[in-house]
PDB file of C-alpha atoms in Angstrom:
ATOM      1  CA  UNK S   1       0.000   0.000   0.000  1.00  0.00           C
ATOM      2  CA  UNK S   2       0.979   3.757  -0.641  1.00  0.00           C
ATOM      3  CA  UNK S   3       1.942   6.334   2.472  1.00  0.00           C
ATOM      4  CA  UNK S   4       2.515   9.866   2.160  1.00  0.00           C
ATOM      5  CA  UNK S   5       5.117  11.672   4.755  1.00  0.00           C
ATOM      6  CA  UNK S   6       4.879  15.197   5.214  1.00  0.00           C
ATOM      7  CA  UNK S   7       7.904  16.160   7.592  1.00  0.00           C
ATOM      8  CA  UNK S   8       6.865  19.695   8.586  1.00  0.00           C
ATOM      9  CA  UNK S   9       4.037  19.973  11.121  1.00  0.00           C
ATOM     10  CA  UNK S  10       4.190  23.535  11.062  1.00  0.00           C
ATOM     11  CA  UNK S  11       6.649  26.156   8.788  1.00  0.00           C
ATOM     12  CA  UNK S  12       6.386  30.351   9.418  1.00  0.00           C
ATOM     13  CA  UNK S  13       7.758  32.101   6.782  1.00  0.00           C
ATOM     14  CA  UNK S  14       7.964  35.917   6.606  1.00  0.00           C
ATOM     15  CA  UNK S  15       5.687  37.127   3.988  1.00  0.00           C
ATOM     16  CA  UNK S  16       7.763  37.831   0.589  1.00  0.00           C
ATOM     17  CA  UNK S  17      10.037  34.785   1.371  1.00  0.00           C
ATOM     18  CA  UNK S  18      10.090  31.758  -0.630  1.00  0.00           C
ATOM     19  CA  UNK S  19       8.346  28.266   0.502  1.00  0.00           C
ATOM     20  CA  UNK S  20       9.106  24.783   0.009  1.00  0.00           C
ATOM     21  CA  UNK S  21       6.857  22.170   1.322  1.00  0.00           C
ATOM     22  CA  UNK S  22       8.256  18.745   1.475  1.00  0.00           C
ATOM     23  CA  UNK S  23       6.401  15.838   0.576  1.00  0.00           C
ATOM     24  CA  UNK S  24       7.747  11.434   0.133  1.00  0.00           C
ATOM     25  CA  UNK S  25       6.093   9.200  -0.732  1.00  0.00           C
ATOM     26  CA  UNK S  26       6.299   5.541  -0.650  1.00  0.00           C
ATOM     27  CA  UNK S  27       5.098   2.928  -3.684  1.00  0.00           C
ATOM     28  CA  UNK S  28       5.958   0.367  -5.652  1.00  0.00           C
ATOM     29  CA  UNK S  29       5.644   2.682  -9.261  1.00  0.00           C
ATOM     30  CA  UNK S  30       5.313   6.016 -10.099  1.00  0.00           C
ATOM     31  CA  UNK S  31       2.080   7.265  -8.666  1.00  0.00           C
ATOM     32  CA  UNK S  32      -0.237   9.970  -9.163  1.00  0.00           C
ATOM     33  CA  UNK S  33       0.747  13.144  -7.030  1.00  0.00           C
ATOM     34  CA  UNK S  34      -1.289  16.069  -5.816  1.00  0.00           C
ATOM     35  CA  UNK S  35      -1.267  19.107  -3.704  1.00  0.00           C
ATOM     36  CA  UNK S  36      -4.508  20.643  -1.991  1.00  0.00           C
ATOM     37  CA  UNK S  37      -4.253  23.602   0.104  1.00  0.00           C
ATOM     38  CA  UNK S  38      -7.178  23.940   2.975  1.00  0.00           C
ATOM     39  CA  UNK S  39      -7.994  27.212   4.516  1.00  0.00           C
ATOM     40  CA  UNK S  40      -9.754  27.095   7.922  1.00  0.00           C
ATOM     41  CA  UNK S  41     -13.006  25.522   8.025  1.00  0.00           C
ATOM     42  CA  UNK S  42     -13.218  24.915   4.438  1.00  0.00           C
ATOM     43  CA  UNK S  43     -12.721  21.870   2.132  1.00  0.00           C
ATOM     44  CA  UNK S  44      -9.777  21.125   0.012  1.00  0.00           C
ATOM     45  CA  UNK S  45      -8.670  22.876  -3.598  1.00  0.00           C
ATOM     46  CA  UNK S  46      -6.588  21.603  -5.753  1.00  0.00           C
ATOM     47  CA  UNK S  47      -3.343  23.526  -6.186  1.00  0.00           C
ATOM     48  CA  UNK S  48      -1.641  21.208  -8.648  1.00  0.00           C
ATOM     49  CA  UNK S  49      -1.088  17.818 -10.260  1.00  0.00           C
ATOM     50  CA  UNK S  50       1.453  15.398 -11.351  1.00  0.00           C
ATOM     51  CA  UNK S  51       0.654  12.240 -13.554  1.00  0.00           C
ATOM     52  CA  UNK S  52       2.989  11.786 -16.447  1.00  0.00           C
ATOM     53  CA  UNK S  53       5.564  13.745 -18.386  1.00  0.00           C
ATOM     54  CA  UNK S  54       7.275  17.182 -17.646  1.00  0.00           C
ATOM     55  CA  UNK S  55       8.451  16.843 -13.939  1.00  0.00           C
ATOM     56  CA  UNK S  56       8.154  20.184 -13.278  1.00  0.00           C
ATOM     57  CA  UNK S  57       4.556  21.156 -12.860  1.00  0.00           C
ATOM     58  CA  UNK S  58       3.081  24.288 -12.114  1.00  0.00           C
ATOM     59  CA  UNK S  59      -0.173  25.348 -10.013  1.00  0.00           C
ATOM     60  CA  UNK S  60      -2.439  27.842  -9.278  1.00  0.00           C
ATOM     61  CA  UNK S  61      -1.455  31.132  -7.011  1.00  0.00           C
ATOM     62  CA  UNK S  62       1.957  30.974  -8.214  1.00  0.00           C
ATOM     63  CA  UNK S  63       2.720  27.462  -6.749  1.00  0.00           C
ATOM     64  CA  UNK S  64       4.711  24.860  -8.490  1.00  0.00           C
ATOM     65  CA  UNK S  65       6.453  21.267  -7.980  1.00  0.00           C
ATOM     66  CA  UNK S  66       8.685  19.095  -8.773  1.00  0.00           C
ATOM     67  CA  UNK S  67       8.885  14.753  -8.979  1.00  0.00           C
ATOM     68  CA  UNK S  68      12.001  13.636  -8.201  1.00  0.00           C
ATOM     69  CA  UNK S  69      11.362   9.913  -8.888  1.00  0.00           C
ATOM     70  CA  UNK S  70      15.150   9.329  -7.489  1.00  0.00           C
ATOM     71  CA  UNK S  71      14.244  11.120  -3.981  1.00  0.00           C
ATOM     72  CA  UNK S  72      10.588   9.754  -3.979  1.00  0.00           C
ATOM     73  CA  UNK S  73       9.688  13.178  -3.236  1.00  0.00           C
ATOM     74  CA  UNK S  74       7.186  16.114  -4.952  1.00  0.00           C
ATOM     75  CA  UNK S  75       7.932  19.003  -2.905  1.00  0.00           C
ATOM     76  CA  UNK S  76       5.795  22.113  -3.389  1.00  0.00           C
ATOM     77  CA  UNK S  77       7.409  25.680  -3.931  1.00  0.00           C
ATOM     78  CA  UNK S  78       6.597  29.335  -4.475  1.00  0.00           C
ATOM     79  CA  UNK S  79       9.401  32.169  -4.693  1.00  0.00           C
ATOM     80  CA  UNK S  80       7.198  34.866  -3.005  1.00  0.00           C
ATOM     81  CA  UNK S  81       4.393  33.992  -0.759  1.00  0.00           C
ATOM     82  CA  UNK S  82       1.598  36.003   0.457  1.00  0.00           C
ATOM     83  CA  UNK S  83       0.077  36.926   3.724  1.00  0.00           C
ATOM     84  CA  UNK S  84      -2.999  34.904   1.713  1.00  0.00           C
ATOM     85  CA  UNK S  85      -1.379  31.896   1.084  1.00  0.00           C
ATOM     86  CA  UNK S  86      -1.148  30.745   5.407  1.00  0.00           C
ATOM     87  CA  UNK S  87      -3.327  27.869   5.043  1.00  0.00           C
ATOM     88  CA  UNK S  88      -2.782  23.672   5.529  1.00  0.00           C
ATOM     89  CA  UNK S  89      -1.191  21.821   2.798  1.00  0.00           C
ATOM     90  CA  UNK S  90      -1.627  18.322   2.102  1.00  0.00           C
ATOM     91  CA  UNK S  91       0.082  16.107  -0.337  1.00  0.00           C
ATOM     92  CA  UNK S  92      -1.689  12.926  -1.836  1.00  0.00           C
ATOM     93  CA  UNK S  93      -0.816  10.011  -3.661  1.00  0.00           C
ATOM     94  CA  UNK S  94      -2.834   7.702  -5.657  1.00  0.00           C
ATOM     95  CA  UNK S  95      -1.547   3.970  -7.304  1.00  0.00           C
ATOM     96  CA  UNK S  96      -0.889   4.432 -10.883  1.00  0.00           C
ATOM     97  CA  UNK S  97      -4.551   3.895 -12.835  1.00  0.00           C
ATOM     98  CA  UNK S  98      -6.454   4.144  -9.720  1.00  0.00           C
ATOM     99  CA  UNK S  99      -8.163   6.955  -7.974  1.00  0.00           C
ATOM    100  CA  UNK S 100      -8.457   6.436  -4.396  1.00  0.00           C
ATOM    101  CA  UNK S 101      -6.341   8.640  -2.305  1.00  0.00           C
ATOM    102  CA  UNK S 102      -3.882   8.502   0.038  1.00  0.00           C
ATOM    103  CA  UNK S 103      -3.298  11.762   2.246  1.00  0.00           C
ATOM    104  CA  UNK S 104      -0.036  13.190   4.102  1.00  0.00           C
ATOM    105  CA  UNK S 105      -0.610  14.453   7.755  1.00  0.00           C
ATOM    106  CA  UNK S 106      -0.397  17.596   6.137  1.00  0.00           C
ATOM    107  CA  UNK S 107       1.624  20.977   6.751  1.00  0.00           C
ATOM    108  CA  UNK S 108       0.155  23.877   8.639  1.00  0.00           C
ATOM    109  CA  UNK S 109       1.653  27.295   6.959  1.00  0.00           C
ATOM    110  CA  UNK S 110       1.917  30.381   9.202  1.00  0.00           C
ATOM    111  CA  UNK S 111       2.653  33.788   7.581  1.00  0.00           C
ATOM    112  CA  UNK S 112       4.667  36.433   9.293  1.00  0.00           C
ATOM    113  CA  UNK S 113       4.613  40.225   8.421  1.00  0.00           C
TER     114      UNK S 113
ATOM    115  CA  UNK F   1     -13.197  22.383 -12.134  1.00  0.00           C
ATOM    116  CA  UNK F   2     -16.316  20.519 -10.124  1.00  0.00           C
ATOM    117  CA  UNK F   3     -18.828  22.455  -8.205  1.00  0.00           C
ATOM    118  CA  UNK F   4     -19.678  20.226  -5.022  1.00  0.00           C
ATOM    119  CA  UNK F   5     -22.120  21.149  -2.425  1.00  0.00           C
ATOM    120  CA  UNK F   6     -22.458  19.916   0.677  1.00  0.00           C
ATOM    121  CA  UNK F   7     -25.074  20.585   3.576  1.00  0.00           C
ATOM    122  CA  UNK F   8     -25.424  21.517   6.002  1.00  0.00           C
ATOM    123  CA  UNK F   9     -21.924  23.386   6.625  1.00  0.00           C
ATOM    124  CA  UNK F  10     -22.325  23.111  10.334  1.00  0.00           C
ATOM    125  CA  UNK F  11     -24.527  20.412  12.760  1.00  0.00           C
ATOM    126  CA  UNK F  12     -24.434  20.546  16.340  1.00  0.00           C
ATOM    127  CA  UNK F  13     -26.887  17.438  17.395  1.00  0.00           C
ATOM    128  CA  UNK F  14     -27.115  15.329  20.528  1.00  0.00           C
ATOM    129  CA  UNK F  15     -26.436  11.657  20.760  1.00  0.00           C
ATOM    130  CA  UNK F  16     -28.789   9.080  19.677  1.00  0.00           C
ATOM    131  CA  UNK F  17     -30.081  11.103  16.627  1.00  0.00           C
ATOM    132  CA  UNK F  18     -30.260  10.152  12.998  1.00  0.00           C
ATOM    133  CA  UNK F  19     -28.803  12.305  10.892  1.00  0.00           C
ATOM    134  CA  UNK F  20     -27.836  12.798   6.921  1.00  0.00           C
ATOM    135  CA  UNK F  21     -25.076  14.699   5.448  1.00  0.00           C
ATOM    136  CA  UNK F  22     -25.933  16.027   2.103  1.00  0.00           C
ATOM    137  CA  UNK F  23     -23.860  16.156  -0.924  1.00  0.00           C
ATOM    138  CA  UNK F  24     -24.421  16.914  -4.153  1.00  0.00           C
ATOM    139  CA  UNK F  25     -22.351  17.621  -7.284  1.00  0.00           C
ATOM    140  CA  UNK F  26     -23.250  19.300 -10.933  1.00  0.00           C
ATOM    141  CA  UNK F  27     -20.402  17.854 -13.326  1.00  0.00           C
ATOM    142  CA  UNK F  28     -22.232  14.346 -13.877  1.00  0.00           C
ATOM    143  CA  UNK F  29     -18.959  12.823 -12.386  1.00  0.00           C
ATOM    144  CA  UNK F  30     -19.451   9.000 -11.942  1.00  0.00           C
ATOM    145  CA  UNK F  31     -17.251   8.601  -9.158  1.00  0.00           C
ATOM    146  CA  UNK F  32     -18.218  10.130  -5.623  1.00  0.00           C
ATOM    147  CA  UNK F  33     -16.254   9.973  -1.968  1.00  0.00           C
ATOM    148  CA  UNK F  34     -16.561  10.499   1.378  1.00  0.00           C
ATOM    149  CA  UNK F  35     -13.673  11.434   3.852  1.00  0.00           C
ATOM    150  CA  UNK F  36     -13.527  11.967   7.709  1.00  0.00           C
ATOM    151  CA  UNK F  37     -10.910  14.754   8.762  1.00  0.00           C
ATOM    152  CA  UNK F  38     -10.199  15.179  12.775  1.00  0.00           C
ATOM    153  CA  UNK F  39      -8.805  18.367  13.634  1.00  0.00           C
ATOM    154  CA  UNK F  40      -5.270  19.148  12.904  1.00  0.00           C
ATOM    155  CA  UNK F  41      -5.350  15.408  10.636  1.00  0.00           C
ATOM    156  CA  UNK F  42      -5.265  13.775   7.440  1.00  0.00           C
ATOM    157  CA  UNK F  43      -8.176  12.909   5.340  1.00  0.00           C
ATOM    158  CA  UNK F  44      -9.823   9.255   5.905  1.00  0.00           C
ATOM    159  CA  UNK F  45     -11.208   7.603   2.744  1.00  0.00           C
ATOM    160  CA  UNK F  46     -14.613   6.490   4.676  1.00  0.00           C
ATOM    161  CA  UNK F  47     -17.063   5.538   1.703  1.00  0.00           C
ATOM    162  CA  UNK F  48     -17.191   5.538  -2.342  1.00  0.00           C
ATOM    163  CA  UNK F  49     -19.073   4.933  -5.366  1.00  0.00           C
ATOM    164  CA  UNK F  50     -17.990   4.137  -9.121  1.00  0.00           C
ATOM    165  CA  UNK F  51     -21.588   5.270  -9.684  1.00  0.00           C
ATOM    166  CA  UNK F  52     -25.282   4.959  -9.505  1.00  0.00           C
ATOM    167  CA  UNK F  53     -26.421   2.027  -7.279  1.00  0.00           C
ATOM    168  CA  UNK F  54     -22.541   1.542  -6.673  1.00  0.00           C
ATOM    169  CA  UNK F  55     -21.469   2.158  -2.965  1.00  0.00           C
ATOM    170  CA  UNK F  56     -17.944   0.691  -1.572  1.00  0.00           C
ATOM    171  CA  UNK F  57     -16.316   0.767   2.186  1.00  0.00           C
ATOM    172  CA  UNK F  58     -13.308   2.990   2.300  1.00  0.00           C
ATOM    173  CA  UNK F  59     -10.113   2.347   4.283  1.00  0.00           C
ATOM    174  CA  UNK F  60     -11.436   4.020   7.278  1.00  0.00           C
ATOM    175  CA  UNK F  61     -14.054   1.821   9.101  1.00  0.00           C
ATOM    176  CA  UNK F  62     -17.219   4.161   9.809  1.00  0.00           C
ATOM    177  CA  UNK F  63     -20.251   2.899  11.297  1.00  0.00           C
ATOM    178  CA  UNK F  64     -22.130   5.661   9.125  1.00  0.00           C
ATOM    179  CA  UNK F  65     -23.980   4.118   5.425  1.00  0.00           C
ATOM    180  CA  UNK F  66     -24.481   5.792   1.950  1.00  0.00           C
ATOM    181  CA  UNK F  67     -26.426   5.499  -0.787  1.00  0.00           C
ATOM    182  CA  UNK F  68     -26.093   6.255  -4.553  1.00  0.00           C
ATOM    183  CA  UNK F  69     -29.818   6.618  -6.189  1.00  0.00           C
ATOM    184  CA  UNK F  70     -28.834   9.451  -8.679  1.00  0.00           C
ATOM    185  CA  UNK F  71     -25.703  10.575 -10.244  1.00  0.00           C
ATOM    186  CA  UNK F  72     -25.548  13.788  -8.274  1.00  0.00           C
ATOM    187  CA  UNK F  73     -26.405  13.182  -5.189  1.00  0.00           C
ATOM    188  CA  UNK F  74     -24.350  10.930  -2.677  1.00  0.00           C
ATOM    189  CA  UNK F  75     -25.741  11.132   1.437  1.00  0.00           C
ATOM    190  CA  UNK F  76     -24.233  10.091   4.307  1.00  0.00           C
ATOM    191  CA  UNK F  77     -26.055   8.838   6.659  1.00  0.00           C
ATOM    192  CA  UNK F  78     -25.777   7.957  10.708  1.00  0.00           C
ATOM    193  CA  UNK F  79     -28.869   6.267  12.556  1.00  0.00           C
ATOM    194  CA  UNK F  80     -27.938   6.696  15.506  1.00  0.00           C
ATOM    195  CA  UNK F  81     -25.308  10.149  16.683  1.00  0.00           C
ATOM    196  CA  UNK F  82     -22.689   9.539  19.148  1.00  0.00           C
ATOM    197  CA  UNK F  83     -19.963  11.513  20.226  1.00  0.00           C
ATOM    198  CA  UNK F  84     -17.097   9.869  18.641  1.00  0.00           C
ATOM    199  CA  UNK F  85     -18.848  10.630  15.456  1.00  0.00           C
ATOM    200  CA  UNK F  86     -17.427  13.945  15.928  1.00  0.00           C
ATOM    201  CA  UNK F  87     -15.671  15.501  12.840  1.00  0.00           C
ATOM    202  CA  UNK F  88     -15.520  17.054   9.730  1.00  0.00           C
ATOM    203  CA  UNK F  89     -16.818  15.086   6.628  1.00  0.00           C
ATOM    204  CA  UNK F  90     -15.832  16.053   3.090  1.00  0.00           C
ATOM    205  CA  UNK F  91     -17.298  14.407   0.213  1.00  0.00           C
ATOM    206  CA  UNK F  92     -15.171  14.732  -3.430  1.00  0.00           C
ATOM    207  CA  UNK F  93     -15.967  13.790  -7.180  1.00  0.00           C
ATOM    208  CA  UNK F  94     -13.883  12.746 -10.148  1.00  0.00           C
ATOM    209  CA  UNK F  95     -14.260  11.920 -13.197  1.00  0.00           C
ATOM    210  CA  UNK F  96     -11.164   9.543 -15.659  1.00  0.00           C
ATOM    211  CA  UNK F  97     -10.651  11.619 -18.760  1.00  0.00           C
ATOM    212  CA  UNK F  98      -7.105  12.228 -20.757  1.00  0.00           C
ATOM    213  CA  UNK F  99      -5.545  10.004 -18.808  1.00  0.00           C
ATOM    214  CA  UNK F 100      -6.198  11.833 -15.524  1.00  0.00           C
ATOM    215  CA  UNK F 101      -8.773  11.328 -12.546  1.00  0.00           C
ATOM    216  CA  UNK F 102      -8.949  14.152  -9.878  1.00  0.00           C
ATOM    217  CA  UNK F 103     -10.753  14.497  -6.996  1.00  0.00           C
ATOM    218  CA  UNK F 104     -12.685  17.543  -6.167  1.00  0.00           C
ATOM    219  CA  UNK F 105     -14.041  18.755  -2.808  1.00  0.00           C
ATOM    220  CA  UNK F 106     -17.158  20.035  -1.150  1.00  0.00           C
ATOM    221  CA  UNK F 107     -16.515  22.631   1.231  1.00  0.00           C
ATOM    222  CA  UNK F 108     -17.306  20.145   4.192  1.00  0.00           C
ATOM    223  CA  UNK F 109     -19.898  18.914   7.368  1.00  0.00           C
ATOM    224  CA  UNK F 110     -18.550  19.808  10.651  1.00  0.00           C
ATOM    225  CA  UNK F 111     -20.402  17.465  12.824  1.00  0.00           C
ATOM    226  CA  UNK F 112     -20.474  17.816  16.463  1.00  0.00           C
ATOM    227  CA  UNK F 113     -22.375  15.515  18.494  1.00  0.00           C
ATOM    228  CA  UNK F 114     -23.087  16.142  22.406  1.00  0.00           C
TER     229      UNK F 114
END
């Protein structure tokens, strides 16, 4: 079975600063890879998607990632982030050809002035 | 992207009631889900359906039932409240196409039972 690790409980970055989220992720194959971002009280949106191809891929609100097959990792980045942007982030995986979901513990993002 | 609707956003109930968690989606996706989220935690496949008269046990064991009568519409349902039932549900759709199925969310249920 699939597991998702999200290392980072918590992360406070100053607003303006750049972010990197970390996300592994264990399985057999390449997998399908997601990041949602969920803002208090609300459900998840999707920020951005991996299945095949380019390894970079980007997202909305200026977010982007990266597979790194080699590192079993899809870590989630944005140069400049904004006081807007302090929500929890969770990274998924699904099996190749199969859509259930398996969700990280996910990262709570604080934004400082 | 989907538009998902779920009601009602909040429940506050007291134990021993039945109640239903409403969810509804317009995109005519076949595939429907239900998740249970504890504060501060990750999301808990609870229930699913491929589609109409299609319903499937998730990973989590819940002692709550669903139903699948219409494309659209996928409720949640719990005879009897208890306290431990306490959470937030979210319920997602997703349709294969190109290659690529993704899941998209309601807004959420949070349940609190007394």
């Amino acid at each position: 079975a699939q597991s998702v690790t999200q290392p980072d409980i918590h992360i406070t970055v100053s607003e303006g600063a750049s972010l990197e989220l970390r996300c592994n992720y264990s399985y057999g194959a390449t997998p399908y890879l997601f990041w949602y971002v969920q803002s208090p009280g609300q459900g998840l949106q999707l920020l951005l998607k991996y299945f095949s191809g380019d390894t970079l891929v980007q997202g909305i609100k200026g977010f982007e990632a990266e597979f790194k097959r080699s590192q079993s990792s899809f870590n989630l980045r944005k140069p400049s982030v904004h006081w807007s942007d302090a929500a929890e982030y969770f990274c998924a995986v699904a099996p190749f050809g199969n859509e259930k979901l398996t969700f990280g513990t996910g990262t709570r993002l604080t934004i400082i002035p | 992207e989907a538009d998902i609707y779920q009601t009602p956003r909040y429940l506050v109930i007291g134990t021993g009631k039945k109640i239903t968690l409403e969810c509804s989606q317009t995109m005519g996706h076949d595939k429907m889900y239900w998740y249970q989220q504890d504060p501060g935690m990750e999301l808990h496949l609870i229930h699913y359906s491929y589609g109409v008269n299609s319903t499937e046990k998730g990973d989590l064991s819940s002692e709550s039932t669903v139903s699948r009568i219409r494309t659209e519409h996928f409720p949640l349902t719990l005879e009897s409240a208890r306290p431990s039932h306490t959470s937030q549900y979210l319920c997602a759709s997703s349709e294969y196409s190109g290659g690529e199925d993704t899941q998209y969310f309601g807004p959420g249920t949070r349940l609190t039972v007394l």
